[in-house]
Tab-separated table of C-alpha atoms and ligand atoms in Angstrom:
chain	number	residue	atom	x	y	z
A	15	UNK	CA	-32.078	-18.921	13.659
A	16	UNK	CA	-30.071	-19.630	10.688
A	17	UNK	CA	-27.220	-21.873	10.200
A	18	UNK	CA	-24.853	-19.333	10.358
A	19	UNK	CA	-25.753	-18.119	13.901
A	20	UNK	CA	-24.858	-21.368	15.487
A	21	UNK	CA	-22.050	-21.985	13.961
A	22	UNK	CA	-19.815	-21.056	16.795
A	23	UNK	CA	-16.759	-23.266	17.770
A	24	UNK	CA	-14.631	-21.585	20.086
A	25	UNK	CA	-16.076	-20.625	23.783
A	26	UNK	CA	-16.536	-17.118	24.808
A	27	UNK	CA	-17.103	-14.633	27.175
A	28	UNK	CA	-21.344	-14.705	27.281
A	29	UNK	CA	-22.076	-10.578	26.193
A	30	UNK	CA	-24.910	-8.233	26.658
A	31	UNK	CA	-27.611	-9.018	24.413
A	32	UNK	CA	-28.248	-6.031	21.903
A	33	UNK	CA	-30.766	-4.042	22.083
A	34	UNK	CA	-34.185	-5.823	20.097
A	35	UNK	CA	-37.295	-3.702	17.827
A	36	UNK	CA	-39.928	-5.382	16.369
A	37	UNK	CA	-39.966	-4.777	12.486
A	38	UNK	CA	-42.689	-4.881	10.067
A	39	UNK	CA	-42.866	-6.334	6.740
A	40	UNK	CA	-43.377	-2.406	5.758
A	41	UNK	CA	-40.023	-1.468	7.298
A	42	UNK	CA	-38.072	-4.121	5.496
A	43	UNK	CA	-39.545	-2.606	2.098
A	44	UNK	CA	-38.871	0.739	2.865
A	45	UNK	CA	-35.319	-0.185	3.870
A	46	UNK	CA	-34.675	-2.521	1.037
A	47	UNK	CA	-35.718	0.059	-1.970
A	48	UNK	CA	-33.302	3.067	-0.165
A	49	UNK	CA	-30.316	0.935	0.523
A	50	UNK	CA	-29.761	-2.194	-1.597
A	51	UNK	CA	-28.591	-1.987	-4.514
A	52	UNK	CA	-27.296	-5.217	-4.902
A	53	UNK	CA	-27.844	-8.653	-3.448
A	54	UNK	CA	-24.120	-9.062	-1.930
A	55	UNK	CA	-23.521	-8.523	1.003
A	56	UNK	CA	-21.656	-8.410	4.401
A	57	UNK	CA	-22.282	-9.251	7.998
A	58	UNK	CA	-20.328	-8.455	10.933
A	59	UNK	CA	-18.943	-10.614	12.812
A	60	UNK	CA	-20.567	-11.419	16.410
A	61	UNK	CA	-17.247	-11.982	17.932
A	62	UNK	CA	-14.093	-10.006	18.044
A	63	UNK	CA	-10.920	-11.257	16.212
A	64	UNK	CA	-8.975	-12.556	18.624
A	65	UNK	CA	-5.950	-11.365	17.523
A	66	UNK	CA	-7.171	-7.725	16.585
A	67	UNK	CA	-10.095	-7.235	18.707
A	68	UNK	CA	-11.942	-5.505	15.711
A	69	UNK	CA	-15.587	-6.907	14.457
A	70	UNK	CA	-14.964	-7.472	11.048
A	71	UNK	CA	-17.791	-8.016	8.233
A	72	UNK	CA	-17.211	-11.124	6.101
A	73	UNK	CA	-19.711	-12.528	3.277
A	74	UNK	CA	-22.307	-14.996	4.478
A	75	UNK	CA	-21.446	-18.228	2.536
A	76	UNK	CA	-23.292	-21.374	2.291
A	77	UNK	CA	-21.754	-23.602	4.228
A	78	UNK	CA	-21.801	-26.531	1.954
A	79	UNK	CA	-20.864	-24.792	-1.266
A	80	UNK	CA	-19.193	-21.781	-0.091
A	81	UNK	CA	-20.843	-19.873	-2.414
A	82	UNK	CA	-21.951	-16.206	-0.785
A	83	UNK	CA	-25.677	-16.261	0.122
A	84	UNK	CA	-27.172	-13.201	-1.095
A	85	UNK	CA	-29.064	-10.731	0.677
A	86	UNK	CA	-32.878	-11.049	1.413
A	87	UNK	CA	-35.815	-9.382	3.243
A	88	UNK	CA	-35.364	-12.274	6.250
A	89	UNK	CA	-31.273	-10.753	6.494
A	90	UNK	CA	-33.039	-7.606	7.007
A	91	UNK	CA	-35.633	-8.050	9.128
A	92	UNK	CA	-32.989	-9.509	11.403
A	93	UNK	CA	-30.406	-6.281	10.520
A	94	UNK	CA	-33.340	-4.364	11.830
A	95	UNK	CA	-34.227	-6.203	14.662
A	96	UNK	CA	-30.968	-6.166	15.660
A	97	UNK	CA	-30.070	-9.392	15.763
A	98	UNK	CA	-27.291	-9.092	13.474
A	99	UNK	CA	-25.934	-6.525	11.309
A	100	UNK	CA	-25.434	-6.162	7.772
A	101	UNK	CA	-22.596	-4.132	5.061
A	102	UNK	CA	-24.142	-3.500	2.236
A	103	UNK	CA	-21.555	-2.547	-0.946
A	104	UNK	CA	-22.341	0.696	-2.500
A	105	UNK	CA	-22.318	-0.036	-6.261
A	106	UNK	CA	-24.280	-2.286	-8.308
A	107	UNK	CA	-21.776	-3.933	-10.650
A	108	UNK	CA	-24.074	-4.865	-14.027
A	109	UNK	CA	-24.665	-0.853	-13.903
A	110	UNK	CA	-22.171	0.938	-12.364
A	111	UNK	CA	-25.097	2.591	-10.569
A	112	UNK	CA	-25.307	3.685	-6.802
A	113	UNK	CA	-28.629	4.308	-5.042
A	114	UNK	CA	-26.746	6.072	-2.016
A	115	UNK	CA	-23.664	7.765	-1.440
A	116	UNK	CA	-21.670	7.380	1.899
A	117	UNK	CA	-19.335	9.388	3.569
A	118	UNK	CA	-17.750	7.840	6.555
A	119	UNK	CA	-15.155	10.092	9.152
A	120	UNK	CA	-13.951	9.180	11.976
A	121	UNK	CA	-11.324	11.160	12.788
A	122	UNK	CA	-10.581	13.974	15.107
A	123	UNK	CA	-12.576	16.981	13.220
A	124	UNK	CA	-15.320	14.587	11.717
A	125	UNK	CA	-17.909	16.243	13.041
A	126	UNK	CA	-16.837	19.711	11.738
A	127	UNK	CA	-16.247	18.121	8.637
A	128	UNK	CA	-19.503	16.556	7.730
A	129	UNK	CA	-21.153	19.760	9.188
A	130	UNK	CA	-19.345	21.697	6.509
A	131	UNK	CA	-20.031	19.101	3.945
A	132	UNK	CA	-23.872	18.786	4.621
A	133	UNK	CA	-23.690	22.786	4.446
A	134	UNK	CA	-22.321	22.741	0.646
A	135	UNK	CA	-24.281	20.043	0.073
A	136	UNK	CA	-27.699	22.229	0.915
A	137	UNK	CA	-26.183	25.182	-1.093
A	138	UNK	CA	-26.682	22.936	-4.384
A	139	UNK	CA	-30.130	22.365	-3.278
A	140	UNK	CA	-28.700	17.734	-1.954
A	141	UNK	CA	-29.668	17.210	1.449
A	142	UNK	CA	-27.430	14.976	3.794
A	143	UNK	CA	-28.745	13.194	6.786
A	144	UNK	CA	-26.264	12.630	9.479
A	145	UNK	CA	-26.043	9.457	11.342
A	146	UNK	CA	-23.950	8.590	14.442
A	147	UNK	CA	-21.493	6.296	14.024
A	148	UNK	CA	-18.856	4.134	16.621
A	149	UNK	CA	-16.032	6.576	16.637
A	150	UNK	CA	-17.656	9.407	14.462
A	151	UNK	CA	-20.697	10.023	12.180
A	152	UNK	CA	-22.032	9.463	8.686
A	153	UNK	CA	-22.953	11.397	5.753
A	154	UNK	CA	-26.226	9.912	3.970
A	155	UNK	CA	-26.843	11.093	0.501
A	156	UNK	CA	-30.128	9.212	-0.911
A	157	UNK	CA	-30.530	9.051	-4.857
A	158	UNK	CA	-33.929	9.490	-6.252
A	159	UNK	CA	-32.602	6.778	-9.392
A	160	UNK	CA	-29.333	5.083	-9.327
A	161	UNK	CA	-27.038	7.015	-10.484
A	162	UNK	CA	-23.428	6.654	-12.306
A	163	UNK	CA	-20.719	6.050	-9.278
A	164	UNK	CA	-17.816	7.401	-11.268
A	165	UNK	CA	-20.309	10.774	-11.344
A	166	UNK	CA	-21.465	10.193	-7.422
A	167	UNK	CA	-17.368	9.943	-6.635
A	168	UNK	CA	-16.312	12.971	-8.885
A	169	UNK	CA	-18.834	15.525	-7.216
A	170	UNK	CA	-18.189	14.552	-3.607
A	171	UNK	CA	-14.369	14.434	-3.913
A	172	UNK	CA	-14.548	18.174	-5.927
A	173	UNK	CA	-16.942	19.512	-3.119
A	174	UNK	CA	-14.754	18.013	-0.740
A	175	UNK	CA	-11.814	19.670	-1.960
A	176	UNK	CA	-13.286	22.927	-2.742
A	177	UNK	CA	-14.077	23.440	0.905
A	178	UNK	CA	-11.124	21.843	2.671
A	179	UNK	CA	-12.184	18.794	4.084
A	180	UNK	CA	-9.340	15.964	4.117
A	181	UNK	CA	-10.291	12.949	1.783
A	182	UNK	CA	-8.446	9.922	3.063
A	183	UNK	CA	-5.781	8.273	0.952
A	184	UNK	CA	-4.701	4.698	1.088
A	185	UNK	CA	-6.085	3.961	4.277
A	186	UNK	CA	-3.802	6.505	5.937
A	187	UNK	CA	-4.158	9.557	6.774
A	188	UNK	CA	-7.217	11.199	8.320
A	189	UNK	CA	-9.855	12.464	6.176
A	190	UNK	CA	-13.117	11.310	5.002
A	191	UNK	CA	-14.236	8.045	3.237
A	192	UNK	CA	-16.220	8.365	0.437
A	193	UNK	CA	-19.008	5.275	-0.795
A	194	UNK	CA	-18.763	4.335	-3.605
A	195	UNK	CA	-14.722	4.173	-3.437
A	196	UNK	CA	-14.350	3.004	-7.153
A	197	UNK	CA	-15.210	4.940	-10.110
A	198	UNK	CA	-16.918	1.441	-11.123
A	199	UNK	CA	-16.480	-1.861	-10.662
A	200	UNK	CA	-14.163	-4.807	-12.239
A	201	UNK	CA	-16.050	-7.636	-12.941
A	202	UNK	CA	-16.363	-10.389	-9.791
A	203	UNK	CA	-14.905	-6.984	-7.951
A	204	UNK	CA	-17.524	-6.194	-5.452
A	205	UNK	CA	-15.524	-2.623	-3.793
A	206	UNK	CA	-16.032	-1.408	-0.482
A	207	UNK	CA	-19.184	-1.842	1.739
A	208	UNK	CA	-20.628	-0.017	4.620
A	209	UNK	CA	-22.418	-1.237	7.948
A	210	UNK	CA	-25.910	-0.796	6.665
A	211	UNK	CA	-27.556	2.144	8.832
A	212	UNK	CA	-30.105	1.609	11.288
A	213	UNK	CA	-28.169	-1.457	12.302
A	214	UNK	CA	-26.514	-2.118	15.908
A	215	UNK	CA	-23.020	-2.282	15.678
A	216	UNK	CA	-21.911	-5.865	17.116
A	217	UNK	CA	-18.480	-3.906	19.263
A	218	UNK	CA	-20.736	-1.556	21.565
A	219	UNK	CA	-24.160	-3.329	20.734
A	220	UNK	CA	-25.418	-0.240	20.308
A	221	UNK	CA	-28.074	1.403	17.346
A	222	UNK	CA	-26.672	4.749	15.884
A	223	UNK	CA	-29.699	7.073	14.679
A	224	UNK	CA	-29.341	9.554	11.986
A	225	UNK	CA	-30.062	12.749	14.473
A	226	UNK	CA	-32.972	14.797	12.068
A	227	UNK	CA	-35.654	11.574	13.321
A	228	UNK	CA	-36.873	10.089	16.748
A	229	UNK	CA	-35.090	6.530	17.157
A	230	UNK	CA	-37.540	4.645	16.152
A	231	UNK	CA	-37.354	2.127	12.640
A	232	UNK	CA	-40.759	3.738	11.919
A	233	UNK	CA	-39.762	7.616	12.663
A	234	UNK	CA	-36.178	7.469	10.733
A	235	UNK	CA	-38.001	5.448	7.737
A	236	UNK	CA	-40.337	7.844	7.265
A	237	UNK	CA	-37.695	10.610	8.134
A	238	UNK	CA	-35.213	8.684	4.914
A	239	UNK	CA	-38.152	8.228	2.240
A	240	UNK	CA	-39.279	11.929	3.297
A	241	UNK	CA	-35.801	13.620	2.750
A	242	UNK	CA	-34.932	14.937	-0.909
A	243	UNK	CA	-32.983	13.290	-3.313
A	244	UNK	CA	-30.298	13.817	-5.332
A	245	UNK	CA	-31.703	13.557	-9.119
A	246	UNK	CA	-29.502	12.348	-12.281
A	247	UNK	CA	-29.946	15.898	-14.016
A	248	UNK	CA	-28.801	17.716	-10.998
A	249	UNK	CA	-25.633	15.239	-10.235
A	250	UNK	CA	-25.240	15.221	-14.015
A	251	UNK	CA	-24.706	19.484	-13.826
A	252	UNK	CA	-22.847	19.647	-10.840
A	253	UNK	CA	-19.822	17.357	-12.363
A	254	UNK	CA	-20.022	18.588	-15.916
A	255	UNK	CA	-16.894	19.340	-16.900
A	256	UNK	CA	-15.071	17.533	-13.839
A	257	UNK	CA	-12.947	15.270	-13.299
A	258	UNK	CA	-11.578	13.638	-10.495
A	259	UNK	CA	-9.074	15.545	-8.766
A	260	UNK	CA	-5.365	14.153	-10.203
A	261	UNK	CA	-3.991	12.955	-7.258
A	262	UNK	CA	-6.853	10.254	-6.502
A	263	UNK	CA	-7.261	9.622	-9.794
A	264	UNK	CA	-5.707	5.875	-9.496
A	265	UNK	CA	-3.253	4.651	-12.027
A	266	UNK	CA	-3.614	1.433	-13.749
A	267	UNK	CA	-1.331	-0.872	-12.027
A	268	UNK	CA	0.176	-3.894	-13.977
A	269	UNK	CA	3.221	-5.526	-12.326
A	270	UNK	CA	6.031	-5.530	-13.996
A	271	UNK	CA	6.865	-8.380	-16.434
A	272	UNK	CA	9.795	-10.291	-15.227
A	273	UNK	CA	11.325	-13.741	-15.721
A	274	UNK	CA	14.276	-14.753	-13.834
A	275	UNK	CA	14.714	-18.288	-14.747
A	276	UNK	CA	11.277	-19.167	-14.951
A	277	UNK	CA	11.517	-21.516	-12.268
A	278	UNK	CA	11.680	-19.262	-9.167
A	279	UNK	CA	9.104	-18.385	-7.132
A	280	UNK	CA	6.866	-15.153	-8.128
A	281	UNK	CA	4.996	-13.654	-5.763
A	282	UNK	CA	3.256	-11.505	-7.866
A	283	UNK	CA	1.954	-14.981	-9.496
A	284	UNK	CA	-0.336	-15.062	-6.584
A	285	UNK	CA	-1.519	-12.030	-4.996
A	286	UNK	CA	-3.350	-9.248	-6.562
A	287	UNK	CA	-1.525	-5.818	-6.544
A	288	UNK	CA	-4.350	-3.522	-5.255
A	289	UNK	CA	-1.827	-0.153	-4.884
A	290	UNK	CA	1.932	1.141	-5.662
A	291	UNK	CA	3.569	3.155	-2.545
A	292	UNK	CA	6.381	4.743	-3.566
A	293	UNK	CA	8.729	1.895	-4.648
A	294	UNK	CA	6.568	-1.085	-3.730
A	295	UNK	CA	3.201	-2.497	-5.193
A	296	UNK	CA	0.898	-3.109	-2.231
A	297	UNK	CA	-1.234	-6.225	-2.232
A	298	UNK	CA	-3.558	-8.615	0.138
A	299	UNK	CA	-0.754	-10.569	2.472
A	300	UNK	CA	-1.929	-14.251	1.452
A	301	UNK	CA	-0.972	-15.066	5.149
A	302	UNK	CA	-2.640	-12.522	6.806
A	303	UNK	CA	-5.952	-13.143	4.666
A	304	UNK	CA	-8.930	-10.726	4.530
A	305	UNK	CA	-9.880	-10.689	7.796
A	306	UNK	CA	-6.444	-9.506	9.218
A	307	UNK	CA	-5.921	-7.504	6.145
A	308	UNK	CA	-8.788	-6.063	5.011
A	309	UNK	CA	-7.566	-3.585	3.135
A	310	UNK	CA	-5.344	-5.768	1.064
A	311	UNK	CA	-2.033	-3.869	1.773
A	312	UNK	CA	-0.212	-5.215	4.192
A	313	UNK	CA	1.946	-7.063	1.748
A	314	UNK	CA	4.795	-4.718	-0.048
A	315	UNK	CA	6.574	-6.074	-3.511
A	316	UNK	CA	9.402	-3.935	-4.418
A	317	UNK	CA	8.836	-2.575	-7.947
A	318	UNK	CA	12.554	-2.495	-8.838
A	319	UNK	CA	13.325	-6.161	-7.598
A	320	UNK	CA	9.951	-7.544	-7.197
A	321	UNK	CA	11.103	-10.914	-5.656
A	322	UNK	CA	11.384	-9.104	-2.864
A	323	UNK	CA	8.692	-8.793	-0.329
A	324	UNK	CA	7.473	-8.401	3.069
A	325	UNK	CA	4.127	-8.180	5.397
A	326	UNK	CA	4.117	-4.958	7.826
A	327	UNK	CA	2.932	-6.287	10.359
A	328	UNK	CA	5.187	-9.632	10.627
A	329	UNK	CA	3.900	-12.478	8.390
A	330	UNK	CA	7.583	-14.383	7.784
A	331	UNK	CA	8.808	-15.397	4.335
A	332	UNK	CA	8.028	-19.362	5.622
A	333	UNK	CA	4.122	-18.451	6.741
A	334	UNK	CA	3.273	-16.533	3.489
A	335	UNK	CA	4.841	-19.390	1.210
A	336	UNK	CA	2.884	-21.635	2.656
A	337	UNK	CA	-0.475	-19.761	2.584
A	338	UNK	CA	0.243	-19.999	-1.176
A	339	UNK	CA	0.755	-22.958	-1.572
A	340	UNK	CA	4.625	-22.985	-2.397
A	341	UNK	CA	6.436	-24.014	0.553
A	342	UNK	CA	9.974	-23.218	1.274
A	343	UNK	CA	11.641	-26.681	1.137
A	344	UNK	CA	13.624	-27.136	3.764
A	345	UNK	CA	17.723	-27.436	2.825
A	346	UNK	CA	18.854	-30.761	3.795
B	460	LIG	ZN1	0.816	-10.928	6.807
């Protein structure tokens, strides 16, 4: 067991165990050439948060340095296994390359959805493998080379489009999710990850196939490395010409430059603006932090008067002060 794994502080509840496999060394190399891409990585957590009840994934970090401990074959062996579970981030940042492409619904017509994706998919000759997932399913696209994300993105949100299937938009409203999210990656910017398939999701402590194999590591392995892939030249075709569709195409967002009296307090000094919505830049409420904001948008900074700001869901002006750092003095 590794550090990490008994690193637990607060009592809980004892819970089922999840369900165990045995994995060979052959498994972990089959699973580490189709899915990772890069060594970062993700693990969710064991426990719920207690005050959202969701099983968030967080980076592993060493717990000396806190530097984040990157992925290897004993991580997956154990993802595998089932003894814990692993997000792996779609986009290799020194390339701007994916290996896989994602697409994640969970919503109300998912099913239909994906069904009608996986169908236009086959029409340009890309086959899709389906996977169960907690509250919907999965689209797996496999790569037969890394290929550009910007390119990856571009066809799936066209295709998307073209047939009528909702594409999600600022963690809103329904519609599908789309790995890799970013066009490319900033550097130190690592985008969005997903759980890593084959892997038991910590809520339900249950293993979510992909449907087209018998659920077993050896049968879906052999079902992933058997299924075509998409190929540079035909991704390369399919988006000639294309761009992506205006209205995801995200603009460049630099705050405002202001300067009051150069003493005051700036909150833009100290969060990172990650969207605008309608008259407010949306960032990561320092107070909240990652875990209870994933998403980095719980915090709004009005454009027009950006010393102005608020969390949505109830951080006061006192608690996010002091999670930067700048107290509010007390008047005396
Ligand atoms: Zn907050």
């Amino acid at each position: 067991m590794s550090q990490e794994a008994t690193q637990t502080i607060l009592w809980t509840p004892p819970r089922e165990k999840p369900p165990v496999l045995p994995v060979t060394d052959q498994n972990i190399t089959d699973y580490w050439n189709l899915f990772v891409n890069r060594r970062a990585y993700t693990r969710q957590s064991d426990r719920p948060s207690p005050k959202t009840h969701k099983f968030y994934y967080y980076p592993p970090r060493d717990r000396r340095t806190q530097e984040r401990v990157p992925l290897d074959r004993d991580a997956v062996r154990r993802h595998l296994a089932g003894w814990q579970t692993i997000g792996l981030y779609a986009i290799q940042p020194e390339t701007q390359l994916c290996k896989w492409i994602a697409i994640d619904a969970d919503y109300d017509h998912a099913h239909h959805d994906l069904k009608g994706l996986k169908d236009e998919l086959r029409e340009d000759g890309v086959e899709a493998l389906e996977e169960s997932s907690r509250r919907g399913e999965h689209l797996w696209i496999l790569c037969a080379e890394p290929l550009p994300a910007r390119e990856s993105k571009i066809y799936i949100y066209n295709l998307a489009l073209r047939i009528g299937v909702p594409i999600r938009r600022n963690g809103e409203s329904e519609g599908i999710e789309v790995f890799p999210r970013q066009e490319e990656l900033a550097p130190g910017k690592f985008g969005n990850q997903m759980r890593g398939p084959l892997g038991v999701h910590r809520a339900t402590l249950r293993r979510y196939w992909f449907y087209d194999a018998a659920p077993s590591l050896d049968e879906q392995l052999a079902l992933l490395k058997s299924v075509k892939k998409l190929t540079a030249e035909q991704l390369h075709r399919f988006t000639d010409g294309m761009t992506l569709p205006e209205e995801f195409a995200r603009p460049q967002i630099e705050p405002v430059a202001y300067t009051p009296n150069g003493r005051e307090f700036r909150i833009l000094d100290y969060v990172t603006i990650t969207e605008k919505e309608s008259s407010d830049y949306r960032a990561r409420c320092p107070s909240c932090g990652p875990e209870r904001d994933p998403k980095a948008r719980h915090l709004a900074v009005s454009i027009a008067e950006p010393w102005k700001y608020r969390c949505w869901i109830g951080c006061t002006k006192e608690m996010i002060r002091a999670a930067v750092g700048r107290p509010i003095r007390e008047r005396t």
